[in-house]
Coordinates of C-alpha atoms in Angstrom, one line a residue:
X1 CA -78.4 -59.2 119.9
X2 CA -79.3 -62.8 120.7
X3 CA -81.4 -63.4 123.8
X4 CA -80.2 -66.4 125.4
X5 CA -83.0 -69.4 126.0
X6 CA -80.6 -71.1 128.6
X7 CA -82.7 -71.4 132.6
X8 CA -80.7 -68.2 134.4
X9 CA -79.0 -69.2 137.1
X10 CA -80.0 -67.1 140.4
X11 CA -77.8 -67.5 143.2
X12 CA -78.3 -67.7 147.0
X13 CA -78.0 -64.2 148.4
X14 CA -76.6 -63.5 151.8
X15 CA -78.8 -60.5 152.0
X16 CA -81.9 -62.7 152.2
X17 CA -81.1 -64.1 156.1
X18 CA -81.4 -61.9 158.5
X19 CA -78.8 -61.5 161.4
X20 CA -80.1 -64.8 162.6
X21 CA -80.0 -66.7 160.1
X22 CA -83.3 -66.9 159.0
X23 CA -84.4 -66.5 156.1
X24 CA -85.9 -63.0 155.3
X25 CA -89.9 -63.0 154.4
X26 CA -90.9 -61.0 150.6
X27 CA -93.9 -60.4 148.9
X28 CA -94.9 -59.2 145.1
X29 CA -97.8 -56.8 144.6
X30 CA -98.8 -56.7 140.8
X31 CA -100.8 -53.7 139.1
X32 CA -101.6 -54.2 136.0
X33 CA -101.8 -56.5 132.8
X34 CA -101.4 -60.5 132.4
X35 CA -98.2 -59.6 131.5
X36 CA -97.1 -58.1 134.8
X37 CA -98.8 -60.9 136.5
X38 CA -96.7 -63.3 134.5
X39 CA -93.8 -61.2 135.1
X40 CA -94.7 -61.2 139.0
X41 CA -94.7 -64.8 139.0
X42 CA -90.9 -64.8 138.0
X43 CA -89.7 -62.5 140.3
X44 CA -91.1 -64.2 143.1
X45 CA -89.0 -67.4 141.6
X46 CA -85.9 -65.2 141.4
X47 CA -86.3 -64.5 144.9
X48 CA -87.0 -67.7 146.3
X49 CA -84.2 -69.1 144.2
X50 CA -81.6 -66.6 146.3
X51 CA -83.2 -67.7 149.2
X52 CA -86.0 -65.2 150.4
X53 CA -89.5 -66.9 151.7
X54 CA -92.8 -65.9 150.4
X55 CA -94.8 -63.6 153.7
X56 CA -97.4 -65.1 155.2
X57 CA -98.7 -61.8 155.7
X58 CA -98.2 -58.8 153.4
X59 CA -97.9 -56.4 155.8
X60 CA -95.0 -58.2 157.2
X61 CA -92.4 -58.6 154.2
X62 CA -89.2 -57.9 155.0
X63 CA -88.6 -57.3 150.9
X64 CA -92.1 -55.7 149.5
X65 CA -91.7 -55.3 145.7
X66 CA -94.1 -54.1 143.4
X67 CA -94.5 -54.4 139.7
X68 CA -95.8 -51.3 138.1
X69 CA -97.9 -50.7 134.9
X70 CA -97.9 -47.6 132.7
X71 CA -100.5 -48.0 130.6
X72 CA -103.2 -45.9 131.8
X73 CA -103.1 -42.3 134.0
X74 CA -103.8 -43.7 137.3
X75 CA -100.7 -46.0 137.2
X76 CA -98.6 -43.5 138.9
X77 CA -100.9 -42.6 141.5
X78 CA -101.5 -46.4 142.8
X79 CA -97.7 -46.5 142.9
X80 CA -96.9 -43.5 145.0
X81 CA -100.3 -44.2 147.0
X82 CA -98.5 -47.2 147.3
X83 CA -95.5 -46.1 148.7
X84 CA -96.8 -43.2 150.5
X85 CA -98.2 -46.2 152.7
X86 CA -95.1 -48.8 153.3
X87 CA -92.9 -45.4 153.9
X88 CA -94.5 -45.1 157.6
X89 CA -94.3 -49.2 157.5
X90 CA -90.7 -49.2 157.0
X91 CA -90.2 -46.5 159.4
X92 CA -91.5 -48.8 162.1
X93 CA -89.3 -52.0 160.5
X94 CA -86.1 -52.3 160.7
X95 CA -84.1 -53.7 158.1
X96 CA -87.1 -53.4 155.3
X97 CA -86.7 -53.2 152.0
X98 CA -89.4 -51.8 149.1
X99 CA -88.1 -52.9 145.2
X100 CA -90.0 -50.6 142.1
X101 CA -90.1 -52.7 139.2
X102 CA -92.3 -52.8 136.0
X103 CA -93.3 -50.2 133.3
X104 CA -93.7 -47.4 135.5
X105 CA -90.0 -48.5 136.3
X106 CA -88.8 -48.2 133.3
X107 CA -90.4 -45.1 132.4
X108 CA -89.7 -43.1 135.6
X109 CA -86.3 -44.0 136.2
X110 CA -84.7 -42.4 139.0
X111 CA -87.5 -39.9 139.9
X112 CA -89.2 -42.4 141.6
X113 CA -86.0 -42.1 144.5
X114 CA -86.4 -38.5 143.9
X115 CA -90.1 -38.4 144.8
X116 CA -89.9 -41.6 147.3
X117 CA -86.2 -41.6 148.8
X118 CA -87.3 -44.6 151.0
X119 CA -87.5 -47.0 147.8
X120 CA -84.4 -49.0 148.0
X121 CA -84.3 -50.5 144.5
X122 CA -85.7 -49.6 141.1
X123 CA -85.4 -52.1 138.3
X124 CA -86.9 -52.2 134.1
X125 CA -88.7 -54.6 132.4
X126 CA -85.3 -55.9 130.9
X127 CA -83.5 -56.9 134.2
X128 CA -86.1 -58.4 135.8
X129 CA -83.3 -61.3 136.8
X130 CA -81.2 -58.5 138.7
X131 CA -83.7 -57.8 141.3
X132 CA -81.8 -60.0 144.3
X133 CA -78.9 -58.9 143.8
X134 CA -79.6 -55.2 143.3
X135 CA -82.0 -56.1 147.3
X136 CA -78.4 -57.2 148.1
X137 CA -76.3 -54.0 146.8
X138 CA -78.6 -51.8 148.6
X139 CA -78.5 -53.2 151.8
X140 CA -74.4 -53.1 151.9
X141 CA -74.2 -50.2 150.3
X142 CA -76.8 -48.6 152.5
X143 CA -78.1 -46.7 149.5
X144 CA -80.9 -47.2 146.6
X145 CA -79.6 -48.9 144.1
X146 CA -81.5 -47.9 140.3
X147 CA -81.0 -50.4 137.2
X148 CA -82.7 -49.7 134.0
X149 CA -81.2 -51.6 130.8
X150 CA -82.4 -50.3 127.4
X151 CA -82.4 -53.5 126.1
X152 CA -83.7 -57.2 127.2
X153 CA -80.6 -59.5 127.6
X154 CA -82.7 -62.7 128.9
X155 CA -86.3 -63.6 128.3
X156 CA -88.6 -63.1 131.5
X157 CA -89.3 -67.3 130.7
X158 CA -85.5 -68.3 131.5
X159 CA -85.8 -67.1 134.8
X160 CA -87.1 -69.4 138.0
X161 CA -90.7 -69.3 138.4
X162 CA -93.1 -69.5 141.3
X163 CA -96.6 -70.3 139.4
X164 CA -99.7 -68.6 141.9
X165 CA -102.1 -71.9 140.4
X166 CA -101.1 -75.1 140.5
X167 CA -103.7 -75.9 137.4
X168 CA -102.9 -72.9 134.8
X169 CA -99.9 -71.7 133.3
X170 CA -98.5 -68.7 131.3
X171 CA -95.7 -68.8 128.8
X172 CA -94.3 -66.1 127.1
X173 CA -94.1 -66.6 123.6
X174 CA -92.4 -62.8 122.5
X175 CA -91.4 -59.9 124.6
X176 CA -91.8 -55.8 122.6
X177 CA -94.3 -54.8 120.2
X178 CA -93.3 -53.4 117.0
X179 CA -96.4 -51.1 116.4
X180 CA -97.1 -47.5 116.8
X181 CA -100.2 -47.2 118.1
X182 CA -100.4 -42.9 118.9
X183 CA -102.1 -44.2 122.7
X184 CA -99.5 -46.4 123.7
X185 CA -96.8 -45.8 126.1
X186 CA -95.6 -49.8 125.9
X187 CA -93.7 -50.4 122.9
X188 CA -91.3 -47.8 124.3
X189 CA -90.8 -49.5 127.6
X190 CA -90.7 -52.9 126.7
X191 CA -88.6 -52.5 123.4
X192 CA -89.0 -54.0 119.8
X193 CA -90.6 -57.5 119.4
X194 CA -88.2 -60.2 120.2
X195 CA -89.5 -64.0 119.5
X196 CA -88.5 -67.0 121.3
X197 CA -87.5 -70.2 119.5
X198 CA -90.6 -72.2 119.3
X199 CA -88.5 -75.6 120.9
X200 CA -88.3 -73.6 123.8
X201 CA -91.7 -72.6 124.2
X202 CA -93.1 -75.9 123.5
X203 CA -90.3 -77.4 126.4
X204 CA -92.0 -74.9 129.2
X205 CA -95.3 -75.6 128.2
X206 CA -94.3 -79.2 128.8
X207 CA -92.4 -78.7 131.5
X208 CA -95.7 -76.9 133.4
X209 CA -97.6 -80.1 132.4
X210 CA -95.2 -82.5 134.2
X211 CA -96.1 -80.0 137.1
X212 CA -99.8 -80.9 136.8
X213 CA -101.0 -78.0 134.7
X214 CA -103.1 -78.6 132.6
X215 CA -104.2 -75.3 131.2
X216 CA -101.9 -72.7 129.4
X217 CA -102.3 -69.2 128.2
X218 CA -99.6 -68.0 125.5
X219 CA -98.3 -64.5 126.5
X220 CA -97.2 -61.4 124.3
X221 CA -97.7 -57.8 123.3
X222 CA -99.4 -59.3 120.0
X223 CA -99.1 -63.0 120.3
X224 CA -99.8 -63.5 116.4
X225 CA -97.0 -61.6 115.3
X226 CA -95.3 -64.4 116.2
X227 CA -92.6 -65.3 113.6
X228 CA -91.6 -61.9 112.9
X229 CA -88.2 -61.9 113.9
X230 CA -87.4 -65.6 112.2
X231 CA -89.6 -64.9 109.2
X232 CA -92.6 -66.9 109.0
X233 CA -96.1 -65.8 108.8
X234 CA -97.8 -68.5 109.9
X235 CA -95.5 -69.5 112.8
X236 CA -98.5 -68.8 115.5
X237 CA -100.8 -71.2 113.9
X238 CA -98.2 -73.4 113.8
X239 CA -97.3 -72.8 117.5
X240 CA -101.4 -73.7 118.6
X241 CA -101.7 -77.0 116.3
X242 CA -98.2 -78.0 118.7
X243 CA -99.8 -77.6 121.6
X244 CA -102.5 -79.6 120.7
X245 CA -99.8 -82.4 120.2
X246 CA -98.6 -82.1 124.2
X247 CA -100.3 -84.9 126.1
X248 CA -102.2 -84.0 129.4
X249 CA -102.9 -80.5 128.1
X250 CA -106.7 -79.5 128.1
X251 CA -106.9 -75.8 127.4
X252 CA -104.6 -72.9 125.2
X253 CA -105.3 -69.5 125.3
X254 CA -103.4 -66.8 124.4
X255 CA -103.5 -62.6 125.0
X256 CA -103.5 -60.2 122.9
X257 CA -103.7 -60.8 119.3
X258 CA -103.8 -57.4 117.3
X259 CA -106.5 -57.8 114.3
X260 CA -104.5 -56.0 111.8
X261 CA -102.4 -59.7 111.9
X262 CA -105.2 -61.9 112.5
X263 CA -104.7 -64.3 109.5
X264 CA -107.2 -66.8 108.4
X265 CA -104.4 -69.6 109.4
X266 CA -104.6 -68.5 112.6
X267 CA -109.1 -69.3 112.6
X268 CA -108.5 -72.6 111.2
X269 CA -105.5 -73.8 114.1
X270 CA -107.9 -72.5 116.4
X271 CA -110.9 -74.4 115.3
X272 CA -109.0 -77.4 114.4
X273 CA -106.8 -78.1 117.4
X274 CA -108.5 -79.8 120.4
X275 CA -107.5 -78.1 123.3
X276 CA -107.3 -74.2 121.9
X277 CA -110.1 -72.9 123.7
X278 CA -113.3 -71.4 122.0
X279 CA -112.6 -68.0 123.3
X280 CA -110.8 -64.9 121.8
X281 CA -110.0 -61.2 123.2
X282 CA -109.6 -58.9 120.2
X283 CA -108.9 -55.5 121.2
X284 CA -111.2 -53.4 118.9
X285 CA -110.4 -49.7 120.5
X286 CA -113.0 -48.0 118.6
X287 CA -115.8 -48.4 116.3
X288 CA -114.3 -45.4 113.8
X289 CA -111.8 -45.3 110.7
X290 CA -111.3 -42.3 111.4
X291 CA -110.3 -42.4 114.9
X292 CA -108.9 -45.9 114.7
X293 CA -106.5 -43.9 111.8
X294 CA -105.7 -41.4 114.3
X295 CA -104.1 -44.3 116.9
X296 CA -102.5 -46.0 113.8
X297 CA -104.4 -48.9 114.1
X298 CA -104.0 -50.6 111.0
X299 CA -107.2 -52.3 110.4
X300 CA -110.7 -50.8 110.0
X301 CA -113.8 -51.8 111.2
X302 CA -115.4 -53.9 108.6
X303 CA -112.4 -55.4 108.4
X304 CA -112.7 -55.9 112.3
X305 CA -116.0 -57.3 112.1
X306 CA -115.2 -59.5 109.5
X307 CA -112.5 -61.2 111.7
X308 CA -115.5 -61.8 114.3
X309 CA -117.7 -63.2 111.4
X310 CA -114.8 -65.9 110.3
X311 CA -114.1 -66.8 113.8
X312 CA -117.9 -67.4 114.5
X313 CA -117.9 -69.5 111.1
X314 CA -115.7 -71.7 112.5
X315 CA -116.2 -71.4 116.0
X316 CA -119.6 -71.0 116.5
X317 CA -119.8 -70.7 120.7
X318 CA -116.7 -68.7 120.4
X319 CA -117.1 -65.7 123.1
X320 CA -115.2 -62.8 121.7
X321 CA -114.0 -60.4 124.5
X322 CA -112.5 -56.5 123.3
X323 CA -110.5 -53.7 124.8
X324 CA -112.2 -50.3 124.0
X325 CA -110.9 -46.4 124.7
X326 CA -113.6 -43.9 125.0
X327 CA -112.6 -39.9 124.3
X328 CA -109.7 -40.4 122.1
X329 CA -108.5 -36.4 121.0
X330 CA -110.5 -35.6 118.6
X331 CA -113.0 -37.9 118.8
X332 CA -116.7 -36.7 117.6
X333 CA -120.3 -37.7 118.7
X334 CA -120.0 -39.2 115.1
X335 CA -117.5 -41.3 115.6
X336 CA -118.5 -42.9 119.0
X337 CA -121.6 -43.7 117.9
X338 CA -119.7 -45.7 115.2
X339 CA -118.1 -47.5 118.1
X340 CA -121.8 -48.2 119.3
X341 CA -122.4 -49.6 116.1
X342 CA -119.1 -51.7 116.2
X343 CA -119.9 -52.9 119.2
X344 CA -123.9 -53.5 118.9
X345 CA -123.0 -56.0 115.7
X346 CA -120.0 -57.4 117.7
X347 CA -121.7 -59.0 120.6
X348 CA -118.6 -59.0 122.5
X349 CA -119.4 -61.0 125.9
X350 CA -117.1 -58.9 127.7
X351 CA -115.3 -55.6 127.4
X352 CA -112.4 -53.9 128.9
X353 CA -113.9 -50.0 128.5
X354 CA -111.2 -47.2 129.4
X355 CA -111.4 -43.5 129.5
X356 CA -108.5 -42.0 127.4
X357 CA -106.4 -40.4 129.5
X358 CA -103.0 -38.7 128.3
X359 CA -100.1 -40.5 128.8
X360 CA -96.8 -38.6 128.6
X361 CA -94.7 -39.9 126.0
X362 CA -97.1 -40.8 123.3
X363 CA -97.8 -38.7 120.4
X364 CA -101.1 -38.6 121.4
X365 CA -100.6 -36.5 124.5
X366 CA -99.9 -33.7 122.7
X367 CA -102.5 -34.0 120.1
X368 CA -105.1 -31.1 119.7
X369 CA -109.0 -31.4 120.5
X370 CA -108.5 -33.4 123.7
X371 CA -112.0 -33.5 125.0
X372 CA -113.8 -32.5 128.2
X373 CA -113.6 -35.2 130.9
X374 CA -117.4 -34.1 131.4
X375 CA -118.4 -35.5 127.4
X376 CA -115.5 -38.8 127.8
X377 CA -117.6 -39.6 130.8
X378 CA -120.9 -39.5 129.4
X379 CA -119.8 -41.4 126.3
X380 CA -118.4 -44.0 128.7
X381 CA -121.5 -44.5 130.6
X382 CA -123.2 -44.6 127.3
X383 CA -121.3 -47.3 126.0
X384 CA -120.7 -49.1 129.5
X385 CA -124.4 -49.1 129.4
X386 CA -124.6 -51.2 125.9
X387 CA -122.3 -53.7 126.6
X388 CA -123.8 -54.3 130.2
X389 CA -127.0 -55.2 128.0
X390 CA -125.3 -57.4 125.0
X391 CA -123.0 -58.9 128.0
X392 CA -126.1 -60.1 130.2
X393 CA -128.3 -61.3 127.0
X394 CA -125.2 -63.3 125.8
X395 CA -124.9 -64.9 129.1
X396 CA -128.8 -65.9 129.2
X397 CA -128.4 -67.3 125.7
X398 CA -126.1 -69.9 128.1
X399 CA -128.7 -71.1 130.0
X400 CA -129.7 -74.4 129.4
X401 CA -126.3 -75.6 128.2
X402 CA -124.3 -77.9 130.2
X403 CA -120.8 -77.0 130.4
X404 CA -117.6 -77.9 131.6
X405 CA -115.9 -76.0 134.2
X406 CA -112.4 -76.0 135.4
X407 CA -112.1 -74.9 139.4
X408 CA -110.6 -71.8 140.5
X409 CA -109.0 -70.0 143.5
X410 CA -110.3 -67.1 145.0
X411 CA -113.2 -66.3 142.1
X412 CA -116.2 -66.1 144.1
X413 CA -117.1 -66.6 147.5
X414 CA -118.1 -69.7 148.4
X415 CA -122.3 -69.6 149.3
X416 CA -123.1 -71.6 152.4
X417 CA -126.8 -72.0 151.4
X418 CA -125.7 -73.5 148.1
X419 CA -122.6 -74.9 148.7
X420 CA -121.1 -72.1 145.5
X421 CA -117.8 -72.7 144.6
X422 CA -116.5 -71.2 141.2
X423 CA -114.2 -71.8 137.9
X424 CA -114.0 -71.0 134.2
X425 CA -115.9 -72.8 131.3
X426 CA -114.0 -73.9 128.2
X427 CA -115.1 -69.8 126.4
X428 CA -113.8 -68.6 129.8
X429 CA -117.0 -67.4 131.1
X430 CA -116.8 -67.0 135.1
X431 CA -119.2 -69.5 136.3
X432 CA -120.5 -69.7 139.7
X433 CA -121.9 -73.7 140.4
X434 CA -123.7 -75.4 143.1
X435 CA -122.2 -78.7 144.8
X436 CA -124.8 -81.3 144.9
X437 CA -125.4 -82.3 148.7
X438 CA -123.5 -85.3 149.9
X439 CA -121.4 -85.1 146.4
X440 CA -117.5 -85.0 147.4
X441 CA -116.2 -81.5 146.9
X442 CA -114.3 -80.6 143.9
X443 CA -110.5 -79.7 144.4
X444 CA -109.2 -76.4 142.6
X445 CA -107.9 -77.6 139.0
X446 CA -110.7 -80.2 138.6
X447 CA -113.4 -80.1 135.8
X448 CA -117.0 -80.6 137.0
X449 CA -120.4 -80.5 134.7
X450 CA -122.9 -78.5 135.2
X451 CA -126.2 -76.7 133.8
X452 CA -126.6 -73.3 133.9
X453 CA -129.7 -71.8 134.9
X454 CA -129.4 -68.0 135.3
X455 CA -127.0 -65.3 134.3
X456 CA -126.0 -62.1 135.5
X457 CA -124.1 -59.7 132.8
X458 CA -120.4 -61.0 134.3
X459 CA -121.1 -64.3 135.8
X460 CA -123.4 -67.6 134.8
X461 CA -125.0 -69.5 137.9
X462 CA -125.2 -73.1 137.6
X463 CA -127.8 -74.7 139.8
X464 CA -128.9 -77.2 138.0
X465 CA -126.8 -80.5 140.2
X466 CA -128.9 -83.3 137.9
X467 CA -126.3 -84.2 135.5
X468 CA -122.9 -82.9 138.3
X469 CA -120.0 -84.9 137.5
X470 CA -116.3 -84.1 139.1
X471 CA -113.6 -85.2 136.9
X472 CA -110.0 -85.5 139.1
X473 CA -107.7 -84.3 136.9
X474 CA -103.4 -83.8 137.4
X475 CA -103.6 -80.8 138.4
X476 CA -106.6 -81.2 141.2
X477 CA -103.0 -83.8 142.0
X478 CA -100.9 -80.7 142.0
X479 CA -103.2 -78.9 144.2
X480 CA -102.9 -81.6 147.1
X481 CA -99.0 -81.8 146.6
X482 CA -99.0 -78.1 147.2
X483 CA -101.4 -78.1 150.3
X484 CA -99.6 -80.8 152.1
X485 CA -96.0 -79.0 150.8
X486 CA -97.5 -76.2 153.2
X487 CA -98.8 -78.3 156.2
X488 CA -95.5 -80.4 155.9
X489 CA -98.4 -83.4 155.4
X490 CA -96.9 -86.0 152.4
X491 CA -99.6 -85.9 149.5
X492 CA -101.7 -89.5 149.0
X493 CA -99.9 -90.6 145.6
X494 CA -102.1 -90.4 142.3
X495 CA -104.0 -93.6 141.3
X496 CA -105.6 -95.1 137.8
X497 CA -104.6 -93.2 134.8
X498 CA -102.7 -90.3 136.3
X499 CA -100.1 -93.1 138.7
X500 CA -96.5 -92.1 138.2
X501 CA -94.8 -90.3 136.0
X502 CA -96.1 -88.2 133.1
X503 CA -95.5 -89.6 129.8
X504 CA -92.9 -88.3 127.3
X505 CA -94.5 -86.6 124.6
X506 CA -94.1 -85.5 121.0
X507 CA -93.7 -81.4 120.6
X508 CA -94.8 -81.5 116.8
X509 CA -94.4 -78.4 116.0
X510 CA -94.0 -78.2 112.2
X511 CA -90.4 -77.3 110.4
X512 CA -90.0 -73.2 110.3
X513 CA -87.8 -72.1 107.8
X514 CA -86.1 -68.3 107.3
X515 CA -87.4 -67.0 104.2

């Protein structure tokens, strides 16, 4: 099936007014992965494109929906701790609505109305799109209304967006995953890979920079896959050295690459385009060949390390980030302290560390030797332990270095004493930074520089105000737009460089041809 890349067309729905008139009040909670929250982002965009109003206060939604994930054990008991909750809310509100959506959606189907008859709509992760009108079903029909497609008909990306930053961006390059891993409930809920056309991608990304953005992270179950479905190996490479061609874009990430793919191409667009950022989450999951064969993981760990070596080659103040499972069946005191190892010689400067936990479904959850929750949790604390020590001494190797630092939302609370506000550096390190006293106050989506002067294993303090420097940037622009949008206050227009409209750019993205 062809996915269509035309923008989907949501229509005003009368079930978002109230008797009134007014317009009825929603909000989006997320759990789980940058995926979901990308995904959140465009059902609040849906919504607002049939009419609904985002709640000032949570509590207060006329339409709560939340977006589930099914990744790890505890999924299902946020959920229904969730719901649990709103059921004596909605009790106590007439006309309330709750919306299921997400992998947990997907996977649970109708027993989520079974065990929470209260929920008025359940919807996949392939009809995001339907989610107003299924809000509008229920309420004439007066009955929950469940849709679950086996198959995705539209990307997630055609469909209206409401972005939560004004200065960052995600795209989604693919939707599906076409491994196996034994662990890994995903590939079943979210279907086979599908790959959107690279002209499209390259026309969001530029449409988000005309918005002010100027950083964008490149979504997908394993971004350099990329290609797979139009046949071209090198398509992802391809895809970053673009975006280095779009004008007014500073930063490019992208989540998660799987190192089995990780192709030498891939290191040199990385190190060779200006704006891809020097930072890089490679998910290593253990240390062992043995377990790593047990989760079909189809790489091994020298090869694993020798993807961090090549990328350090090139990219020497690359910080290399992981995802890690701890008390995988079967796994022996050999075989995590080959993950120590692993992770000792990796010098990741951040990890995601999970306790394996069965998930019903995979072929793992009915694999033999599932071990004690009393050994995973030791193990964990064992290796929580290392990487809390290799994640603090990489952070103090910072200090010293000036670096700049794009402004946040909502990472950090502000320090009276020192005037702290927070924001990311260009390897994405969390960095908490002083304002110099009497120095104008940096707007979120600016870049300031700064020195660093201590560290902490998850943070870097920068103190050091001798060499501060605010840059305004487009989307420090955006910000004010939005802020006066919400006071009703017009925006003072943009000056110097940034006056009037963003220039037309060239996409460059390199000719891909079907093999």
């Amino acid at each position: 099936m062809t996915l269509t890349a035309d923008p989907t067309v949501i229509e005003p729905s009368p079930a978002a007014l109230r008797p009134d008139g007014s317009p009825r009040s929603y909000t989006v909670r997320t759990l789980g992965c940058q995926m979901n929250v990308h995904d959140s982002e465009r059902l609040s965009g849906s919504l607002e494109a049939a009419g609904y109003v985002a709640a000032e206060e949570s509590e207060q939604a006329d339409v709560i929906v939340i977006n589930t994930c099914a990744v790890r054990e505890n999924a299902a008991n946020k959920l229904y701790g969730n719901l649990g909750h709103l059921a004596g809310v909605k009790r106590e509100r007439e006309g309330m609505q709750i919306a299921v959506g997400g992998c947990l959606a997907q996977k649970d189907q109708g027993a989520i109305v079974e065990k929470a008859p209260w929920v008025d709509v359940v919807f996949g992760t392939h009809n995001m799109g339907s989610l107003p009108a299924l809000l509008e079903r229920a309420r004439h029909n007066e009955e929950a209304q469940v849709e679950i497609l086996e198959a995705l008909e539209v990307f997630p990306s055609t469909l209206p967006t409401k972005r939560d930053s004004a200065s960052s961006g995600w795209v989604s390059i693919s939707v599906g995953c076409n491994n196996t891993c034994t662990f890994c409930i995903v590939p079943a809920l979210r279907g086979k890979e599908k790959d959107r056309r690279p002209g499209d991608i390259l026309a969001e990304v530029q449409a988000l920079v005309d918005d002010g953005a100027i950083e964008i992270t490149l979504l997908g179950q394993n971004v350099n896959t990329y290609g797979v479905e139009f046949g071209d190996r090198q398509a992802f490479g391809k895809l970053l050295r673009a975006m280095g061609e779009i004008e007014g874009l500073e930063r490019v990430r992208f989540t998660s690459p799987h190192p089995a793919a990780f192709t030498d191409d891939v290191i040199a667009a990385m190190a060779e385009t200006h704006n891809v950022m020097p930072s890089l989450h490679m998910p290593l999951q253990s240390g062992s060949d043995a377990v790593l064969k047990a989760m079909r993981r189809s790489y091994r760990s020298k090869k694993f390390l020798g993807i961090l070596d090549a990328v350090r080659e090139r990219i020497p103040y690359a910080a290399i980030t992981t995802d890690i499972i701890v008390g995988f069946p079967g796994e022996t005191e050999e075989d995590f302290e080959d993950t120590l190892r692993v992770v000792e010689a990796s010098r990741f400067s951040s990890a995601f560390t999970f306790q394996y936990s069965i998930r019903p479904g995979t072929p793992a959850a009915t694999m033999e030797n599932q071990l004690p929750k009393a050994v995973v949790q030791e193990r964990y604390e064992r290796l929580l332990a290392l990487q809390e020590r290799i994640s603090l001494e990489e952070n103090q190797a910072q200090i010293g270095r000036t670096l700049d630092i794009l402004v946040s939302v909502g990472e950090g609370k502000k320090d009276a004493a020192t005037r702290r506000l927070s924001g990311r550096a260009e390897d994405n390190r969390l960095v908490h930074f002083a304002v110099p006293e009497g120095a104008d106050e940096p707007r979120p989506g600016d870049v300031v520089t700064v020195g660093v002067t201590a560290a902490a294993p998850h943070f870097l303090i920068a103190d050091d105000t001798s060499g501060f420097a605010i840059r305004r940037t487009r989307a420090g622009d955006a910000w004010d737009r939005r802020q006066a949008e919400s006071c009703g206050v017009p925006a003072a227009p943009a000056t110097g460089s940034d006056a009037g409209a963003p220039r037309a750019v060239s996409l460059g993205l390199p000719t891909i041809r079907t093999r």
